Every structure is written in C-alpha cells, then in structure tokens.
PDB file of C-alpha atoms in Angstrom:
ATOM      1  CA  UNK B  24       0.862  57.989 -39.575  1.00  0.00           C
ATOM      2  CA  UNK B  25       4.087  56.968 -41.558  1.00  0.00           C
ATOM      3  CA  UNK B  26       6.333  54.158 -40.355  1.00  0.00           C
ATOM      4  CA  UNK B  27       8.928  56.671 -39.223  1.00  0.00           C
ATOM      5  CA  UNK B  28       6.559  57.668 -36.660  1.00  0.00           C
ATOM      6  CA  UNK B  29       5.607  53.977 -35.351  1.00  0.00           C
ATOM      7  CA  UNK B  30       5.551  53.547 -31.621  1.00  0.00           C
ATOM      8  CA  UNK B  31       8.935  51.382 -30.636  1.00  0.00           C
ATOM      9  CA  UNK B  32       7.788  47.952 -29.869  1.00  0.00           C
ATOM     10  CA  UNK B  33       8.615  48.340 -26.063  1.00  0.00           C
ATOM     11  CA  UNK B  34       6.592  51.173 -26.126  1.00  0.00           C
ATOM     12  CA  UNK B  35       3.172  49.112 -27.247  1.00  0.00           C
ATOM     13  CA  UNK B  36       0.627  47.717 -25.449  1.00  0.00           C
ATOM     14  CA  UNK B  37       1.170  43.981 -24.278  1.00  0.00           C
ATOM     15  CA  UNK B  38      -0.776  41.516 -26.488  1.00  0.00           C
ATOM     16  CA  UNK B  39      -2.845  38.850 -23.817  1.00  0.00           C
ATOM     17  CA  UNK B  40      -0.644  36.389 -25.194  1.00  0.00           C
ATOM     18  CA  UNK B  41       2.652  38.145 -24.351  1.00  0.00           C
ATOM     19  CA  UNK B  42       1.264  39.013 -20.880  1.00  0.00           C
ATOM     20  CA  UNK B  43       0.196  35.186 -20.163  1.00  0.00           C
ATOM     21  CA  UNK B  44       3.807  34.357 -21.037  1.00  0.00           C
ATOM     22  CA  UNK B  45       5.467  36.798 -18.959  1.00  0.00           C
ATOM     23  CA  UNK B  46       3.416  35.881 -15.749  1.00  0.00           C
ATOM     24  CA  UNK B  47       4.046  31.924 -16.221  1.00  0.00           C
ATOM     25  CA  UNK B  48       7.751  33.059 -16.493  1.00  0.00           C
ATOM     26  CA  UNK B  49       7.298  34.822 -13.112  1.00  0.00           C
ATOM     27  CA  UNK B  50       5.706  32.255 -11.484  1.00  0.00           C
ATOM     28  CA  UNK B  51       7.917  29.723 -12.701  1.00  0.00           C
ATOM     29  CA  UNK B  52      11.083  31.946 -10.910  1.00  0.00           C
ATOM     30  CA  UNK B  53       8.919  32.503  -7.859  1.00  0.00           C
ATOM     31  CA  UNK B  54       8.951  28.664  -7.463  1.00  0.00           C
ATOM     32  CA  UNK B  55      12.214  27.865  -7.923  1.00  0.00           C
ATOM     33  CA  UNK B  56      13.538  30.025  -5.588  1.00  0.00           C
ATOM     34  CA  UNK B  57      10.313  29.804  -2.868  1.00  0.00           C
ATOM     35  CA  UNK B  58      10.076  26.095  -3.297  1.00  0.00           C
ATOM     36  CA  UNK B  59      13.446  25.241  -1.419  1.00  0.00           C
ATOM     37  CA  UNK B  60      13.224  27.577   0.882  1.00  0.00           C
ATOM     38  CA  UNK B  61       9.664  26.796   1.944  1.00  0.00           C
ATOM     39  CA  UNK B  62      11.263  22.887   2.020  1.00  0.00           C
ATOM     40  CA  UNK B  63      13.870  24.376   4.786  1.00  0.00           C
ATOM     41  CA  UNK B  64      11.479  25.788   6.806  1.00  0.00           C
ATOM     42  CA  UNK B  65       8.937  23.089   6.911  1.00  0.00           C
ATOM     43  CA  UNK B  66      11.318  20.616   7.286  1.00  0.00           C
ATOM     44  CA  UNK B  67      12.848  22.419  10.009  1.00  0.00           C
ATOM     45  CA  UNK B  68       9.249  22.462  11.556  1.00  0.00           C
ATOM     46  CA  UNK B  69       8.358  19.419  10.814  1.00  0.00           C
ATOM     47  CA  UNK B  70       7.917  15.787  13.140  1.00  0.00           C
ATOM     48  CA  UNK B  71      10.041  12.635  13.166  1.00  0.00           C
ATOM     49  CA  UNK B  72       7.192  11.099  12.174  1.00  0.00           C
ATOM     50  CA  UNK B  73       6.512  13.062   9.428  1.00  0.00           C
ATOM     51  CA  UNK B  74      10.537  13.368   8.289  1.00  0.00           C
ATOM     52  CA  UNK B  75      10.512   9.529   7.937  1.00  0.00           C
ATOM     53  CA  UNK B  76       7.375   8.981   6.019  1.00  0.00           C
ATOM     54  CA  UNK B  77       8.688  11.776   3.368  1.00  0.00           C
ATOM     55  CA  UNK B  78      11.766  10.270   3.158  1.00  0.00           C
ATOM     56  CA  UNK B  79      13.865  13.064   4.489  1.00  0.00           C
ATOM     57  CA  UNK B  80      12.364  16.089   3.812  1.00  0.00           C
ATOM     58  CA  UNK B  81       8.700  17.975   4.119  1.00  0.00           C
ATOM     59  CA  UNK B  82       7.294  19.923   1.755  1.00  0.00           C
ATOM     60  CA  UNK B  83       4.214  21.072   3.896  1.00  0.00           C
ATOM     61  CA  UNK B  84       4.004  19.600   7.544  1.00  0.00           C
ATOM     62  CA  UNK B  85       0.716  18.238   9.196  1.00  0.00           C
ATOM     63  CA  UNK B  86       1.933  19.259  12.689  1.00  0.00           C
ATOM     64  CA  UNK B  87       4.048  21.827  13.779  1.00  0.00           C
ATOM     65  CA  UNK B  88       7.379  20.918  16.396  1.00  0.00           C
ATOM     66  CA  UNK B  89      10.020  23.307  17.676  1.00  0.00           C
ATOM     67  CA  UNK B  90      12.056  20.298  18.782  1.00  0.00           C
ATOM     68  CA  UNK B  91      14.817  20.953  16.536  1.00  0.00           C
ATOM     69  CA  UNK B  92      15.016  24.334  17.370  1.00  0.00           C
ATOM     70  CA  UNK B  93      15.052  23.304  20.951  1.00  0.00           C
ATOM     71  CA  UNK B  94      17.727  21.067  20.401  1.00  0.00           C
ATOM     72  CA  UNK B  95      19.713  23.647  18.266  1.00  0.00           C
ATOM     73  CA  UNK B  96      19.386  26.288  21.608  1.00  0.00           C
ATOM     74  CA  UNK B  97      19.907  23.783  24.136  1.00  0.00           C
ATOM     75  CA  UNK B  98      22.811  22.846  25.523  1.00  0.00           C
ATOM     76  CA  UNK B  99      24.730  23.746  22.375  1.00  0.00           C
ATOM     77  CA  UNK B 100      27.269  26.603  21.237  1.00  0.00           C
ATOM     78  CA  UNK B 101      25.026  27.903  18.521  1.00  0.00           C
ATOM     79  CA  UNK B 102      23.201  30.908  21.079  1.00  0.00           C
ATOM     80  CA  UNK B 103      26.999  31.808  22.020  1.00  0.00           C
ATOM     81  CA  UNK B 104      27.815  31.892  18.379  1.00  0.00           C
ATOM     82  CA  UNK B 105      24.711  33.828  16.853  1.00  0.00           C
ATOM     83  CA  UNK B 106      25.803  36.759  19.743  1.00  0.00           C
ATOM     84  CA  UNK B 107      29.455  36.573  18.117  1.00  0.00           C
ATOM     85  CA  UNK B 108      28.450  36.495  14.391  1.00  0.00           C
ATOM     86  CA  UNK B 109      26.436  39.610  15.197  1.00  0.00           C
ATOM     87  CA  UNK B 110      29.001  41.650  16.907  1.00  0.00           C
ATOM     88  CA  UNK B 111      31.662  40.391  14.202  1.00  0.00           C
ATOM     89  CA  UNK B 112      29.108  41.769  11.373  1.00  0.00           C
ATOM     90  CA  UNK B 113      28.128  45.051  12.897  1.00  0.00           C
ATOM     91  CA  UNK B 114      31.963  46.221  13.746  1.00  0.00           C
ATOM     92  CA  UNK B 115      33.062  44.653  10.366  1.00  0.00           C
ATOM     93  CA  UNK B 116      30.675  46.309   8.665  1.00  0.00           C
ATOM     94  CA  UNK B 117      30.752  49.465  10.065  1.00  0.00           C
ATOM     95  CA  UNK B 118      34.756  49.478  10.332  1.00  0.00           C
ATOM     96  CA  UNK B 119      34.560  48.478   6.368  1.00  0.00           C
ATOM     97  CA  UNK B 120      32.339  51.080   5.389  1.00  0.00           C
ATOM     98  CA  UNK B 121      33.993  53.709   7.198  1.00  0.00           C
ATOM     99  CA  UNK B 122      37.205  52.564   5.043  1.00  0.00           C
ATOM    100  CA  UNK B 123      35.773  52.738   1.918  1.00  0.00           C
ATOM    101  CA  UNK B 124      33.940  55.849   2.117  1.00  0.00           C
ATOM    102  CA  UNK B 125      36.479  57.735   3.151  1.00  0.00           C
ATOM    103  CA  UNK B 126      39.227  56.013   0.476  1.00  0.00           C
ATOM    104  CA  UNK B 127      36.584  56.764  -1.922  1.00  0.00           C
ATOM    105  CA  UNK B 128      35.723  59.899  -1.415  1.00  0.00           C
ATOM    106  CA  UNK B 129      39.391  60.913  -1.373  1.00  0.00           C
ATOM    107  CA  UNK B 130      39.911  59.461  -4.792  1.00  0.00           C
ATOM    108  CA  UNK B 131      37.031  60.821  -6.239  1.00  0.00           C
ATOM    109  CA  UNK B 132      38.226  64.869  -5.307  1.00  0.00           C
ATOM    110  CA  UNK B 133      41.047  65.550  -8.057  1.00  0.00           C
ATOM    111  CA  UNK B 134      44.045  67.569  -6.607  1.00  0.00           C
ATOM    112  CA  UNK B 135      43.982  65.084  -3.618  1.00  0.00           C
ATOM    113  CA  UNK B 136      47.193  64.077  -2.231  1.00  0.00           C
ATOM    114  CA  UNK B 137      48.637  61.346  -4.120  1.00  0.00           C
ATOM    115  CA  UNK B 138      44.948  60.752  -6.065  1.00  0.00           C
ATOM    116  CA  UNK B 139      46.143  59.025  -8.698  1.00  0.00           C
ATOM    117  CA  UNK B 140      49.147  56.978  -7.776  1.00  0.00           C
ATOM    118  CA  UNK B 141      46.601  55.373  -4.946  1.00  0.00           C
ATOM    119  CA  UNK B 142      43.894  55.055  -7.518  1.00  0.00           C
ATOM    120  CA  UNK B 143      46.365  53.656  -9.679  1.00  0.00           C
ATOM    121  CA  UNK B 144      46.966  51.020  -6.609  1.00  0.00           C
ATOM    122  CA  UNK B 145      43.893  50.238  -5.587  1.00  0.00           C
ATOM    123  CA  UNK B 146      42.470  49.272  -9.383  1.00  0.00           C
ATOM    124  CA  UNK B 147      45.336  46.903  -9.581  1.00  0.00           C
ATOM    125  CA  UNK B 148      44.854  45.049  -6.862  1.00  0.00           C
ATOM    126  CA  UNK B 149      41.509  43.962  -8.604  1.00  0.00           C
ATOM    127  CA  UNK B 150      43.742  42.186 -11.315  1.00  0.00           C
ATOM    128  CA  UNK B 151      45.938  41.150  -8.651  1.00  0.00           C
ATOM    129  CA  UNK B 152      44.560  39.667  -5.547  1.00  0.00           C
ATOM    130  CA  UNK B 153      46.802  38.020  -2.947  1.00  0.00           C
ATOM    131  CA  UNK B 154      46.303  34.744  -1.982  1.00  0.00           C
ATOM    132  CA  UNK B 155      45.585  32.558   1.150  1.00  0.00           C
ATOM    133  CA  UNK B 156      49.087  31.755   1.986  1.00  0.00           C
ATOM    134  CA  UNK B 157      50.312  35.809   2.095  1.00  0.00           C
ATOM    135  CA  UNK B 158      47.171  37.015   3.961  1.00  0.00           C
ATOM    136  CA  UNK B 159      47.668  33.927   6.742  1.00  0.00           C
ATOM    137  CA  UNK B 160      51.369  35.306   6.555  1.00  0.00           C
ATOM    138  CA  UNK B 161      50.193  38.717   7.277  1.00  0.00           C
ATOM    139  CA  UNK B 162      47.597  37.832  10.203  1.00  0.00           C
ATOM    140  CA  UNK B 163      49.940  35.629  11.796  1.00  0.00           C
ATOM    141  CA  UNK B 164      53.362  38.248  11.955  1.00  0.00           C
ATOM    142  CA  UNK B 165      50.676  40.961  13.418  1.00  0.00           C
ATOM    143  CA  UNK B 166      49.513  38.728  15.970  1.00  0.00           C
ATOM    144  CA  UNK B 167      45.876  38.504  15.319  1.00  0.00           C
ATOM    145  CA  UNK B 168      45.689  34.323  15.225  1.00  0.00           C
ATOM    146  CA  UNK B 169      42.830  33.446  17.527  1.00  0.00           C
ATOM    147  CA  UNK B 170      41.538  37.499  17.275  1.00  0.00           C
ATOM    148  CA  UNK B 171      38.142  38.307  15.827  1.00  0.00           C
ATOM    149  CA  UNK B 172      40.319  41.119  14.382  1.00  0.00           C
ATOM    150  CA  UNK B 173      41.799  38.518  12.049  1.00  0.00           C
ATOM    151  CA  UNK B 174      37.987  38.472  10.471  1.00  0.00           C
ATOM    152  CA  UNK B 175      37.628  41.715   9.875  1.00  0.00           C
ATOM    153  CA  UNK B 176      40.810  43.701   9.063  1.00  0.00           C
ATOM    154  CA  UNK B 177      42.175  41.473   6.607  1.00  0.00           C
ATOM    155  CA  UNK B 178      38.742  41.846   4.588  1.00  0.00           C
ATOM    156  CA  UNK B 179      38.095  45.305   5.586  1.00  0.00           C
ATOM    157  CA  UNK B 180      38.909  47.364   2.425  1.00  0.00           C
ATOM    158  CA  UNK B 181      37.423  45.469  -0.820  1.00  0.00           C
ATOM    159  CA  UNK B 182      38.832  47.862  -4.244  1.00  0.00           C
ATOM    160  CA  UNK B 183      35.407  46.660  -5.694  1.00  0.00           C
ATOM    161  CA  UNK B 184      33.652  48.677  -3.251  1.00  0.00           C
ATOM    162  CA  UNK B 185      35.835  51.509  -3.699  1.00  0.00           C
ATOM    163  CA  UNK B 186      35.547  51.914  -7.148  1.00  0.00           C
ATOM    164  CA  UNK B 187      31.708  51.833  -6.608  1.00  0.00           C
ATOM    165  CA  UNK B 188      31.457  54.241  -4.302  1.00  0.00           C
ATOM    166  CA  UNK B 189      33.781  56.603  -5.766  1.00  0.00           C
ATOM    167  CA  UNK B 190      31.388  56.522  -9.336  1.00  0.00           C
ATOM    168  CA  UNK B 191      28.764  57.415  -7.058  1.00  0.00           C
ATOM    169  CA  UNK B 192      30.216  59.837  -5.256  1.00  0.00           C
ATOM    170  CA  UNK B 193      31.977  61.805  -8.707  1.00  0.00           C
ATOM    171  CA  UNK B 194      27.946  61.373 -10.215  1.00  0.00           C
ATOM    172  CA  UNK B 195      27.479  64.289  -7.356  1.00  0.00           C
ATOM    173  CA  UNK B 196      26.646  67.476  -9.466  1.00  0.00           C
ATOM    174  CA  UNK B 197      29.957  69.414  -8.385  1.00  0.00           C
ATOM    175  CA  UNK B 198      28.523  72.849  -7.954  1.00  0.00           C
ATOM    176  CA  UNK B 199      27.408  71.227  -4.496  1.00  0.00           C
ATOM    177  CA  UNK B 200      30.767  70.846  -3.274  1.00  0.00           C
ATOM    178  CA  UNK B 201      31.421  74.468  -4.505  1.00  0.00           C
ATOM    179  CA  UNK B 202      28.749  76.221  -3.481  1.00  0.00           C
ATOM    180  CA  UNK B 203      29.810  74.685   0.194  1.00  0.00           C
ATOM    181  CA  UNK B 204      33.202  75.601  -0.352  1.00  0.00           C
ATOM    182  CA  UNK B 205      32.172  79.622  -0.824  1.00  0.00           C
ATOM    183  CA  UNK B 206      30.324  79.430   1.950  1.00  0.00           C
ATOM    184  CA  UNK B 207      33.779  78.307   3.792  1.00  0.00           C
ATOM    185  CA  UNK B 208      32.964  74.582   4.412  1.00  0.00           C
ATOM    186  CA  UNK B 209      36.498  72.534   4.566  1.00  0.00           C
ATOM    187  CA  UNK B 210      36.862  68.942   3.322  1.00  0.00           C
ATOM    188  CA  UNK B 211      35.771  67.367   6.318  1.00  0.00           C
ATOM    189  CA  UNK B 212      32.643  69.855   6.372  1.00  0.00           C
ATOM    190  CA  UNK B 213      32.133  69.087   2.643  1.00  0.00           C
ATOM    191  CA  UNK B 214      32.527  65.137   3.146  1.00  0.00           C
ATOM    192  CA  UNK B 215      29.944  64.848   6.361  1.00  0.00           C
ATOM    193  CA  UNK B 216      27.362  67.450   5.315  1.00  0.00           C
ATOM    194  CA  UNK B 217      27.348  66.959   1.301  1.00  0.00           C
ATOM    195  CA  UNK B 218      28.854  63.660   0.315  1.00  0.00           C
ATOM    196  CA  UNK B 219      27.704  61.531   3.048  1.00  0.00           C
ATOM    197  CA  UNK B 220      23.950  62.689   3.037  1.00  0.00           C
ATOM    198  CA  UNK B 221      23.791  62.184  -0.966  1.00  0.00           C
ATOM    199  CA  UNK B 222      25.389  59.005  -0.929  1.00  0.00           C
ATOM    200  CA  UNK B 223      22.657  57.130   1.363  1.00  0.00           C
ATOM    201  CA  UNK B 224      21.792  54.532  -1.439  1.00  0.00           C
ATOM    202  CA  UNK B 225      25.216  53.781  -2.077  1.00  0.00           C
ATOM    203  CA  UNK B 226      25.800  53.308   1.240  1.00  0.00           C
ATOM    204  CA  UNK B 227      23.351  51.035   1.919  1.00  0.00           C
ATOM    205  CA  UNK B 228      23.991  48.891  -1.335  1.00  0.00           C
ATOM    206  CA  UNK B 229      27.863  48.674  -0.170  1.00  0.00           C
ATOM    207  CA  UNK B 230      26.955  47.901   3.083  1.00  0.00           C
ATOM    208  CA  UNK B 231      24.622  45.287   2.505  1.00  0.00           C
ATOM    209  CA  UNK B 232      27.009  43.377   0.171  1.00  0.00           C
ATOM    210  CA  UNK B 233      30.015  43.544   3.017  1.00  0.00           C
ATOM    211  CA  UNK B 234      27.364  42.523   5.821  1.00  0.00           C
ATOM    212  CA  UNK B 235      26.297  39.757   3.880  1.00  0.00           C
ATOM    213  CA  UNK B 236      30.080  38.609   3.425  1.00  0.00           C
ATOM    214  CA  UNK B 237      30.763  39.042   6.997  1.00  0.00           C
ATOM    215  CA  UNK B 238      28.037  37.496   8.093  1.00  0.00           C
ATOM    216  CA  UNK B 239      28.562  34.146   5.667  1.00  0.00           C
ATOM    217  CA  UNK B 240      32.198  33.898   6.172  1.00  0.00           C
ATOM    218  CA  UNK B 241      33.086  30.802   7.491  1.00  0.00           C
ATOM    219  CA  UNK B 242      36.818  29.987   5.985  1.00  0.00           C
ATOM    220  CA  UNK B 243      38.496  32.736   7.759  1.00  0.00           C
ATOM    221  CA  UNK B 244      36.865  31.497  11.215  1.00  0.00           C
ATOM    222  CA  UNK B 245      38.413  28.331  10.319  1.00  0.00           C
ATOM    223  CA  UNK B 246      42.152  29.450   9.424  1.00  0.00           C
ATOM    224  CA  UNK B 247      42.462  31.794  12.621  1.00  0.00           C
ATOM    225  CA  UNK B 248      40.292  30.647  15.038  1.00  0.00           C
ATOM    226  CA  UNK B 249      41.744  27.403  16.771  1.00  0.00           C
ATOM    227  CA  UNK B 250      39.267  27.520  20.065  1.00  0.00           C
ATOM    228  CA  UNK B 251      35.269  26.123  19.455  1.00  0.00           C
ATOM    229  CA  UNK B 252      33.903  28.597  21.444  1.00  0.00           C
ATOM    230  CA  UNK B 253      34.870  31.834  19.297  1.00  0.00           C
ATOM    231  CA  UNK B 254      33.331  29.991  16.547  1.00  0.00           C
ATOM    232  CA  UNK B 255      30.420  32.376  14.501  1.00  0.00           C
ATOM    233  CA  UNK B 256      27.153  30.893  13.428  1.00  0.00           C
ATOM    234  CA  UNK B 257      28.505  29.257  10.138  1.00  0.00           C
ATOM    235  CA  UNK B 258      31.310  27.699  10.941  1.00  0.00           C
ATOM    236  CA  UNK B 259      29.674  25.986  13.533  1.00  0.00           C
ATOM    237  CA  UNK B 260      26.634  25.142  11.245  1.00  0.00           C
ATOM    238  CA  UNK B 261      29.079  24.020   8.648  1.00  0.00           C
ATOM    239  CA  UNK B 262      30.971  21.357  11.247  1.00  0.00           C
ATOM    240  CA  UNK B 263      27.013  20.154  12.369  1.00  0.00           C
ATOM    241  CA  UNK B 264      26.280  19.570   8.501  1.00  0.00           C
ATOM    242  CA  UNK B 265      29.607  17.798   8.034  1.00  0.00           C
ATOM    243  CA  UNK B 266      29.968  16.071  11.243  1.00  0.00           C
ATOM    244  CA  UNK B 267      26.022  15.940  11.918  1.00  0.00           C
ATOM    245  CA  UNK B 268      26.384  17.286  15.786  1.00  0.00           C
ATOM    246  CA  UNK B 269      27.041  19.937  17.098  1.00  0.00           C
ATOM    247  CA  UNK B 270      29.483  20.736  20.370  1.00  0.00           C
ATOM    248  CA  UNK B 271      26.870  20.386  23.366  1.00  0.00           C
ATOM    249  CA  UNK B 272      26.684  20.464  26.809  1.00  0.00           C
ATOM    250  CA  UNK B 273      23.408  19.039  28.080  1.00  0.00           C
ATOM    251  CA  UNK B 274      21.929  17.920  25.093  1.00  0.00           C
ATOM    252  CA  UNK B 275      18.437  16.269  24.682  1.00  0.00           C
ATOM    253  CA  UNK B 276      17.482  14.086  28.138  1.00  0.00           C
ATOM    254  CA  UNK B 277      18.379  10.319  27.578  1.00  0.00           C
ATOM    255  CA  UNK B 278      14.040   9.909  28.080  1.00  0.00           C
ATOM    256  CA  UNK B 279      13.357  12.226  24.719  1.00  0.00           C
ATOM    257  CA  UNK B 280      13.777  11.039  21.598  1.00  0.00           C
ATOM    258  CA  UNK B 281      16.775  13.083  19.795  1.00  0.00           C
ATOM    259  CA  UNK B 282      14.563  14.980  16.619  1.00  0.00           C
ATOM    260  CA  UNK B 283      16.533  13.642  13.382  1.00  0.00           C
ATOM    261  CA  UNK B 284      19.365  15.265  11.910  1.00  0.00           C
ATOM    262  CA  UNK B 285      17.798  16.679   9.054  1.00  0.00           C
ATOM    263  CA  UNK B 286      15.142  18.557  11.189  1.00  0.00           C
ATOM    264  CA  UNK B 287      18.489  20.154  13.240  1.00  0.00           C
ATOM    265  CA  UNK B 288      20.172  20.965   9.845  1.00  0.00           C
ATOM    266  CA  UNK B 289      17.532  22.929   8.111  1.00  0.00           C
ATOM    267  CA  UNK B 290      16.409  24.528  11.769  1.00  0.00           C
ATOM    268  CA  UNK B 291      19.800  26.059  11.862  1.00  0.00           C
ATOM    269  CA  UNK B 292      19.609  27.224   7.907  1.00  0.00           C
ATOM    270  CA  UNK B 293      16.722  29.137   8.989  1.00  0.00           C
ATOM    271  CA  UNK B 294      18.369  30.665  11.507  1.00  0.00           C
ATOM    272  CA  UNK B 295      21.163  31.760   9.692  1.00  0.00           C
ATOM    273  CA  UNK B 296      19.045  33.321   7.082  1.00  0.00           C
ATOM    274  CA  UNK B 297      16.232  35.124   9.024  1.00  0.00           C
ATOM    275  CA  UNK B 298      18.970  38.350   9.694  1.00  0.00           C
ATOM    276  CA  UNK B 299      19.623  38.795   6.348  1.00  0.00           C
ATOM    277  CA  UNK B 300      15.931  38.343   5.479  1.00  0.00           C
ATOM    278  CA  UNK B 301      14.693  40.827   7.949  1.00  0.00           C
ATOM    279  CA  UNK B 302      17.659  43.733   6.612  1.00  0.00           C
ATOM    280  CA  UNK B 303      17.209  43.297   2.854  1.00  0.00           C
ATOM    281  CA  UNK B 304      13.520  45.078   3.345  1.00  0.00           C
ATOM    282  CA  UNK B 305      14.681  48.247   5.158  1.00  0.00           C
ATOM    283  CA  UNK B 306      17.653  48.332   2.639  1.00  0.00           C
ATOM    284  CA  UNK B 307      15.956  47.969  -0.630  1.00  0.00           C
ATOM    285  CA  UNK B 308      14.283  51.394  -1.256  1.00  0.00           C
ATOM    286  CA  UNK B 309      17.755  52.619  -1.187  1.00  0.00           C
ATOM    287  CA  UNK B 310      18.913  50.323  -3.715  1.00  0.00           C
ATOM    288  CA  UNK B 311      16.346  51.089  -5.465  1.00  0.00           C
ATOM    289  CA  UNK B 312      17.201  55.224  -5.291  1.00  0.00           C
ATOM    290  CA  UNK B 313      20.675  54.524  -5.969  1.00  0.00           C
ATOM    291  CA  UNK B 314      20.150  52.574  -9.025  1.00  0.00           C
ATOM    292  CA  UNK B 315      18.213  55.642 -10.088  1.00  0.00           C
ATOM    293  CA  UNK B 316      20.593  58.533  -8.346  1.00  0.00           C
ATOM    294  CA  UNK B 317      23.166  57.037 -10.293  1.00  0.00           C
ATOM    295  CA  UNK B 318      21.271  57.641 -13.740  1.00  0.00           C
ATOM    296  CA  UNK B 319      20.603  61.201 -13.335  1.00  0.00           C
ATOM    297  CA  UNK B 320      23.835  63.828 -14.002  1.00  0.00           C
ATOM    298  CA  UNK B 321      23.951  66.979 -12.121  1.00  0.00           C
TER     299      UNK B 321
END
C-alpha cells in the first residue's frame, strides 16, 4: 500500500508503551483531584486524637466519629441555612432557565420582533458587564435589600447562557419548526412541543452551570443580606472558616470535649459538596448528548 494510503496516526493501534503512558497520566489526574477530597472527608471523619497526631489533617482515619458533624447540626444555623440555600437554588435556577430559554429561543427565530437590535444588546453586555457598585444601586432603589430576591434576579439572565442556548437551539434542523407550522402549530406550540423537547441536553448543561453558581454564591448573601439567620450554606461556612465558629445556640455540653476546628471545617465542606455531587450523575448523559446533538446538522 502506498504512503498516500497510510492509516492517520490517530487512527493506529496504541503501541504498549504509549498505552502505559497514557494510564500513568490518568492515574496521576485521578490523584490529584481524589487525594484532597478524600483528605476532606477523612478529616471530617476523623478523631481528636487522630487530628493531633497528623498534625492537622487525616489522610485515612483509624476510627470513624460523627462528632463534627454533630457539632455542625447542633445547636447551630447551618440546618436553617442548608433548607434556604436549597430553596434559593431551585427557584433561581428554575426562574433563570425559564429566562434564558425563552430570550433564546426568541433570538434564535429570524423575523422576531426586534431580533436583532436585542441580540445586538445582549452580546454587548458580554464586553460590558456592570459592576458591583450599579447592581447594589439597582437592588437597593427596587427595594430588595434583605430579600432572597436580591440573589436571584440580579443574576437571573447571564448573555453567556443565552448565546449558548440560542446555537443550540438554531442547530435544530428547521424543517421541524415547519413541518409544525403546516400542521397549524403557533409559536408557543412550536416552542413547548419542538424546541423544548430537543433542547434537553442543553438544558441540563445550562442549568447545571447556573445551579452550581447559585448554589456557591456567597458575596451577594453578604452585600444584601444584613440578618444571620437568612444566611445560605456558604456564607455561613465562609464566616466559620474565617472566624472559626459558627452562630450557635446550644452548642457542645460544657462535659464533652468541643471536636477541633479543623474536623468542623472540612465536615461542613462535605456538606456543601455532597448536592452537587449527587446532581452531576443524573445530569451528565445529557451533557454528554448535547456535546454530540450539537455536532450533527439537520
């Protein structure tokens, strides 16, 4: 066979050396990124005892304790603010999502109303975002200082996610939407029956990233929220880590033997991660068909 004809060398069969190489590289990534988190969680886990002898942190306990998490749980604020961290990310999300599907779907039909003036608008603002001081300014003059409104609207609508959607949602082969319009199907028809059932992986990409971003804000809590006890989850985990306590109520008895502060601070890392851990599996199939959804034209 002539060298025109040559396999490409992506296309060739691994050589043992090659393969060897690849899986030390994976294991070497798997590590880093396993290693601290398995550190959190044992520490979290782990004794007084134990935390003092290993200077700080445990790689791998000899005894398992749930006095941290105990500690965490009782008497404190964190229950109160794991309930509002939840109910801030669900509306957010879904309020956010709602927003940018429809926005984007809008921009992506030509002929809308005003398509490309507000398409023109929205791309800008990713070259030109406003700052802290205007969007405290804007809260404040529509009354929504001290609201759990002022964590959500102001972040509601991200152009980023627009844009996204809207490449996903013009990838749609069109004789869908006009094979749906023949058979008499209006927009609305057309958006809930074709758009939105298509554009499931985008979706669920999109909504991922904004869940994620409602559920680790913590410097809007702290510009609008003055009162401790709308605090979510990570602004009062950030004051613990700063301040090391947290605000309590009936804290350990004065007979037990407080667990030490690192124990507390990596219990409540864990359970600020464990939502997002337990969504990104039911999420990433659809990532997975959107990355591939997006690749094939109608």
């Amino acid at each position: 066979m002539s060298s025109s004809y040559a396999r490409p060398a992506w296309l060739g069969r691994p050589k043992p050396v090659g393969i060897a190489l690849r899986g030390l590289a994976l294991l070497l990534i798997c590590g880093v990124v396993v290693f601290p988190f398995l550190t959190v969680v044992s520490t979290s886990l782990a004794t007084s005892k134990q935390i003092n002898a290993n200077g700080g942190y445990v790689l791998w306990p000899d005894s398992v304790s749930f006095e941290a998490y105990r500690e965490v749980f009782d008497g404190t604020q964190v229950g109160r603010s794991i309930v509002i961290s939840v109910l801030v990310t669900a509306v957010g999300t879904a309020f956010s999502l709602l927003c940018t599907v429809l926005a984007a779907y809008g921009l992506s039909r030509r002929g809308s109303l005003f398509q490309r003036g507000l398409l023109s608008y929205v791309l800008i603002t990713l070259l030109f975002a406003p700052g802290i001081i205007p969007v405290y300014l804007m809260v404040k003059q529509t009354h929504l200082l001290g609201s759990y409104w002022a964590l959500i609207i102001p972040t509601a609508v991200s152009a980023f996610n627009i844009v996204i959607v809207r490449g996903f949602i013009q990838n749609i082969p069109r004789e869908l939407f006009d094979a749906a319009r023949i058979d008499g199907a209006g927009e609305w028809r057309i958006f809930f029956s074709v758009a939105l059932p298509l554009s499931k992986a985008v979706i669920a990409v999109v909504g991922l990233f904004i869940a994620v971003g409602y559920w680790n804000n913590y410097f809007g809590p702290l510009l609008y929220l003055n009162d401790t006890s709308k605090w979510p989850l990570q602004l009062v985990m950030r004051s613990f880590v700063l301040q090391n306590s947290v605000t309590t109520t009936s804290s350990t008895l004065p007979s037990q033997a407080a667990p030490p502060a690192q124990s507390v601070q990596m219990a409540l890392v864990v359970i600020a991660t464990i939502p997002i851990l337990c969504a990104y599996p039911f999420l990433s199939k659809h990532m997975s068909k959107g990355m591939l959804t997006g690749a094939i034209k109608g």
